[in-house]
Amino acid sequence: MELSKVKKILIVDDDIDLLEQNKILLESKGFTVITAENSTEGWKKFQDEKPDAAIVDLIMEESDSGFVLCYKIKKTEHGKNIPVFILTSATYTTGFKFSASTPEEKEWIKCDGILNKPVVIEELLAKIENFH
């Protein structure tokens, strides 16, 4: 996906400080950023706003809230055509490492990539550009 086609990005994270940090970071790169503080609000904003990309925290209300929201987004016609990433710090806190780099992993996890916290903007932009 050409980065110039991505105008609006949805970020869903229950950590308000990180949500604001990432919003400011992406806005400084020229994106319009929509935020949500939980998966229910994130799902509603996804449906209402039809963002060009989505970044969803893994652990919110439940330990799998991010997986569930990504699954719901990717099941929609719009969601199939946009990059959707899971944001997590699980690797740092649990040592459990997972990825979504192969087609099988993407099919199982229902996202287009894993981003570790804190977000490295260059890594995020490269993943969006490499979508499709």
PDB file of C-alpha atoms in Angstrom:
ATOM      1  CA  MET A   1       0.000   0.000   0.000  1.00  0.00           C
ATOM      2  CA  GLU A   2       1.421   3.349  -0.954  1.00  0.00           C
ATOM      3  CA  LEU A   3       1.964   5.403   2.138  1.00  0.00           C
ATOM      4  CA  SER A   4       0.453   8.440   0.365  1.00  0.00           C
ATOM      5  CA  LYS A   5      -2.893   6.588   0.232  1.00  0.00           C
ATOM      6  CA  VAL A   6      -2.973   6.214   4.021  1.00  0.00           C
ATOM      7  CA  LYS A   7      -4.565   9.353   5.440  1.00  0.00           C
ATOM      8  CA  LYS A   8      -6.493   8.177   8.488  1.00  0.00           C
ATOM      9  CA  ILE A   9      -5.195   5.742  11.125  1.00  0.00           C
ATOM     10  CA  LEU A  10      -7.175   4.235  13.997  1.00  0.00           C
ATOM     11  CA  ILE A  11      -5.250   3.518  17.206  1.00  0.00           C
ATOM     12  CA  VAL A  12      -6.915   1.457  19.950  1.00  0.00           C
ATOM     13  CA  ASP A  13      -5.100   1.247  23.294  1.00  0.00           C
ATOM     14  CA  ASP A  14      -6.238   1.364  26.927  1.00  0.00           C
ATOM     15  CA  ASP A  15      -2.952   2.975  27.991  1.00  0.00           C
ATOM     16  CA  ILE A  16      -3.938   6.632  27.609  1.00  0.00           C
ATOM     17  CA  ASP A  17      -0.353   7.921  27.785  1.00  0.00           C
ATOM     18  CA  LEU A  18       0.822   5.629  24.988  1.00  0.00           C
ATOM     19  CA  LEU A  19      -2.320   6.386  22.999  1.00  0.00           C
ATOM     20  CA  GLU A  20      -1.563  10.112  23.131  1.00  0.00           C
ATOM     21  CA  GLN A  21       2.152   9.584  22.406  1.00  0.00           C
ATOM     22  CA  ASN A  22       1.422   7.501  19.330  1.00  0.00           C
ATOM     23  CA  LYS A  23      -1.262   9.937  18.187  1.00  0.00           C
ATOM     24  CA  ILE A  24       1.182  12.873  18.378  1.00  0.00           C
ATOM     25  CA  LEU A  25       3.893  10.817  16.650  1.00  0.00           C
ATOM     26  CA  LEU A  26       1.643   9.892  13.718  1.00  0.00           C
ATOM     27  CA  GLU A  27       0.091  13.354  13.452  1.00  0.00           C
ATOM     28  CA  SER A  28       3.622  14.800  13.198  1.00  0.00           C
ATOM     29  CA  LYS A  29       4.011  12.658  10.065  1.00  0.00           C
ATOM     30  CA  GLY A  30       0.843  14.147   8.545  1.00  0.00           C
ATOM     31  CA  PHE A  31      -1.730  11.449   9.352  1.00  0.00           C
ATOM     32  CA  THR A  32      -5.191  12.039  10.741  1.00  0.00           C
ATOM     33  CA  VAL A  33      -5.443   9.890  13.857  1.00  0.00           C
ATOM     34  CA  ILE A  34      -8.600   8.515  15.440  1.00  0.00           C
ATOM     35  CA  THR A  35      -8.249   7.014  18.902  1.00  0.00           C
ATOM     36  CA  ALA A  36     -10.240   4.623  21.052  1.00  0.00           C
ATOM     37  CA  GLU A  37      -9.549   3.515  24.627  1.00  0.00           C
ATOM     38  CA  ASN A  38     -11.056   0.016  24.457  1.00  0.00           C
ATOM     39  CA  SER A  39     -12.058  -2.622  21.941  1.00  0.00           C
ATOM     40  CA  THR A  40     -15.783  -1.753  21.976  1.00  0.00           C
ATOM     41  CA  GLU A  41     -15.100   1.899  21.209  1.00  0.00           C
ATOM     42  CA  GLY A  42     -12.448   0.834  18.670  1.00  0.00           C
ATOM     43  CA  TRP A  43     -14.926  -1.381  16.818  1.00  0.00           C
ATOM     44  CA  LYS A  44     -17.480   1.448  16.655  1.00  0.00           C
ATOM     45  CA  LYS A  45     -14.910   3.965  15.412  1.00  0.00           C
ATOM     46  CA  PHE A  46     -13.668   1.481  12.812  1.00  0.00           C
ATOM     47  CA  GLN A  47     -17.221   1.078  11.487  1.00  0.00           C
ATOM     48  CA  ASP A  48     -17.985   4.813  11.578  1.00  0.00           C
ATOM     49  CA  GLU A  49     -14.677   6.217  10.308  1.00  0.00           C
ATOM     50  CA  LYS A  50     -13.420   3.535   7.879  1.00  0.00           C
ATOM     51  CA  PRO A  51      -9.725   4.258   8.580  1.00  0.00           C
ATOM     52  CA  ASP A  52      -6.946   3.508   6.067  1.00  0.00           C
ATOM     53  CA  ALA A  53      -4.984   1.530   8.696  1.00  0.00           C
ATOM     54  CA  ALA A  54      -5.522   0.294  12.259  1.00  0.00           C
ATOM     55  CA  ILE A  55      -3.192  -0.341  15.198  1.00  0.00           C
ATOM     56  CA  VAL A  56      -4.738  -2.345  18.026  1.00  0.00           C
ATOM     57  CA  ASP A  57      -3.279  -3.030  21.469  1.00  0.00           C
ATOM     58  CA  LEU A  58      -3.267  -6.748  22.288  1.00  0.00           C
ATOM     59  CA  ILE A  59      -4.192  -6.692  25.976  1.00  0.00           C
ATOM     60  CA  MET A  60      -7.033  -4.352  26.958  1.00  0.00           C
ATOM     61  CA  GLU A  61     -10.235  -5.415  28.786  1.00  0.00           C
ATOM     62  CA  GLU A  62      -9.240  -9.052  28.310  1.00  0.00           C
ATOM     63  CA  SER A  63      -5.887 -10.632  27.483  1.00  0.00           C
ATOM     64  CA  ASP A  64      -7.099 -11.345  23.944  1.00  0.00           C
ATOM     65  CA  SER A  65      -9.126  -8.168  23.246  1.00  0.00           C
ATOM     66  CA  GLY A  66      -6.725  -7.107  20.484  1.00  0.00           C
ATOM     67  CA  PHE A  67      -6.978 -10.478  18.745  1.00  0.00           C
ATOM     68  CA  VAL A  68     -10.781 -10.338  18.888  1.00  0.00           C
ATOM     69  CA  LEU A  69     -10.948  -6.779  17.528  1.00  0.00           C
ATOM     70  CA  CYS A  70      -8.479  -7.557  14.704  1.00  0.00           C
ATOM     71  CA  TYR A  71     -10.535 -10.631  13.816  1.00  0.00           C
ATOM     72  CA  LYS A  72     -13.711  -8.535  13.621  1.00  0.00           C
ATOM     73  CA  ILE A  73     -12.003  -5.849  11.529  1.00  0.00           C
ATOM     74  CA  LYS A  74     -10.447  -8.361   9.117  1.00  0.00           C
ATOM     75  CA  LYS A  75     -13.824 -10.094   8.605  1.00  0.00           C
ATOM     76  CA  THR A  76     -15.270  -6.903   7.053  1.00  0.00           C
ATOM     77  CA  GLU A  77     -14.905  -5.971   3.386  1.00  0.00           C
ATOM     78  CA  HIS A  78     -13.148  -2.739   4.328  1.00  0.00           C
ATOM     79  CA  GLY A  79     -10.894  -4.416   6.894  1.00  0.00           C
ATOM     80  CA  LYS A  80      -9.652  -7.000   4.383  1.00  0.00           C
ATOM     81  CA  ASN A  81      -8.118  -4.211   2.304  1.00  0.00           C
ATOM     82  CA  ILE A  82      -6.305  -2.179   4.956  1.00  0.00           C
ATOM     83  CA  PRO A  83      -3.243  -2.932   7.086  1.00  0.00           C
ATOM     84  CA  VAL A  84      -4.173  -3.922  10.644  1.00  0.00           C
ATOM     85  CA  PHE A  85      -1.424  -4.330  13.234  1.00  0.00           C
ATOM     86  CA  ILE A  86      -1.344  -5.622  16.784  1.00  0.00           C
ATOM     87  CA  LEU A  87       0.613  -3.521  19.253  1.00  0.00           C
ATOM     88  CA  THR A  88       2.025  -5.349  22.245  1.00  0.00           C
ATOM     89  CA  SER A  89       4.519  -5.389  25.051  1.00  0.00           C
ATOM     90  CA  ALA A  90       3.795  -9.082  25.745  1.00  0.00           C
ATOM     91  CA  THR A  91       7.210 -10.189  24.512  1.00  0.00           C
ATOM     92  CA  TYR A  92       8.948  -7.953  27.054  1.00  0.00           C
ATOM     93  CA  THR A  93       6.753  -8.949  29.978  1.00  0.00           C
ATOM     94  CA  THR A  94       6.225 -12.658  29.262  1.00  0.00           C
ATOM     95  CA  GLY A  95       9.107 -13.657  27.014  1.00  0.00           C
ATOM     96  CA  PHE A  96       6.521 -15.209  24.713  1.00  0.00           C
ATOM     97  CA  LYS A  97       7.377 -14.246  21.173  1.00  0.00           C
ATOM     98  CA  PHE A  98       4.937 -14.418  18.302  1.00  0.00           C
ATOM     99  CA  SER A  99       4.748 -12.852  14.893  1.00  0.00           C
ATOM    100  CA  ALA A 100       2.527 -12.419  11.890  1.00  0.00           C
ATOM    101  CA  SER A 101       5.088 -12.538   9.125  1.00  0.00           C
ATOM    102  CA  THR A 102       4.009 -15.643   7.208  1.00  0.00           C
ATOM    103  CA  PRO A 103       0.646 -16.070   5.441  1.00  0.00           C
ATOM    104  CA  GLU A 104      -0.219 -18.880   7.887  1.00  0.00           C
ATOM    105  CA  GLU A 105       0.500 -16.696  10.915  1.00  0.00           C
ATOM    106  CA  LYS A 106      -1.476 -13.801   9.413  1.00  0.00           C
ATOM    107  CA  GLU A 107      -4.406 -16.124   8.729  1.00  0.00           C
ATOM    108  CA  TRP A 108      -4.318 -17.496  12.276  1.00  0.00           C
ATOM    109  CA  ILE A 109      -3.772 -14.203  14.084  1.00  0.00           C
ATOM    110  CA  LYS A 110      -5.926 -12.111  11.682  1.00  0.00           C
ATOM    111  CA  CYS A 111      -3.600  -9.168  11.471  1.00  0.00           C
ATOM    112  CA  ASP A 112      -0.917  -7.945   9.118  1.00  0.00           C
ATOM    113  CA  GLY A 113       1.900  -7.601  11.584  1.00  0.00           C
ATOM    114  CA  ILE A 114       3.007  -7.279  15.183  1.00  0.00           C
ATOM    115  CA  LEU A 115       4.467  -4.054  16.548  1.00  0.00           C
ATOM    116  CA  ASN A 116       6.315  -4.057  19.840  1.00  0.00           C
ATOM    117  CA  LYS A 117       5.866  -1.168  22.238  1.00  0.00           C
ATOM    118  CA  PRO A 118       7.096   1.501  22.085  1.00  0.00           C
ATOM    119  CA  VAL A 119       6.213   2.157  18.449  1.00  0.00           C
ATOM    120  CA  VAL A 120       9.154   2.876  16.197  1.00  0.00           C
ATOM    121  CA  ILE A 121       7.621   5.150  13.577  1.00  0.00           C
ATOM    122  CA  GLU A 122       9.965   4.053  10.786  1.00  0.00           C
ATOM    123  CA  GLU A 123       9.069   0.393  11.424  1.00  0.00           C
ATOM    124  CA  LEU A 124       5.350   1.204  11.353  1.00  0.00           C
ATOM    125  CA  LEU A 125       5.609   3.206   8.131  1.00  0.00           C
ATOM    126  CA  ALA A 126       7.641   0.422   6.479  1.00  0.00           C
ATOM    127  CA  LYS A 127       5.015  -2.163   7.473  1.00  0.00           C
ATOM    128  CA  ILE A 128       2.226  -0.036   6.014  1.00  0.00           C
ATOM    129  CA  GLU A 129       4.186   0.412   2.770  1.00  0.00           C
ATOM    130  CA  ASN A 130       4.834  -3.328   2.553  1.00  0.00           C
ATOM    131  CA  PHE A 131       1.137  -4.185   2.987  1.00  0.00           C
ATOM    132  CA  HIS A 132      -0.112  -6.335   0.037  1.00  0.00           C
TER     133      HIS A 132
END
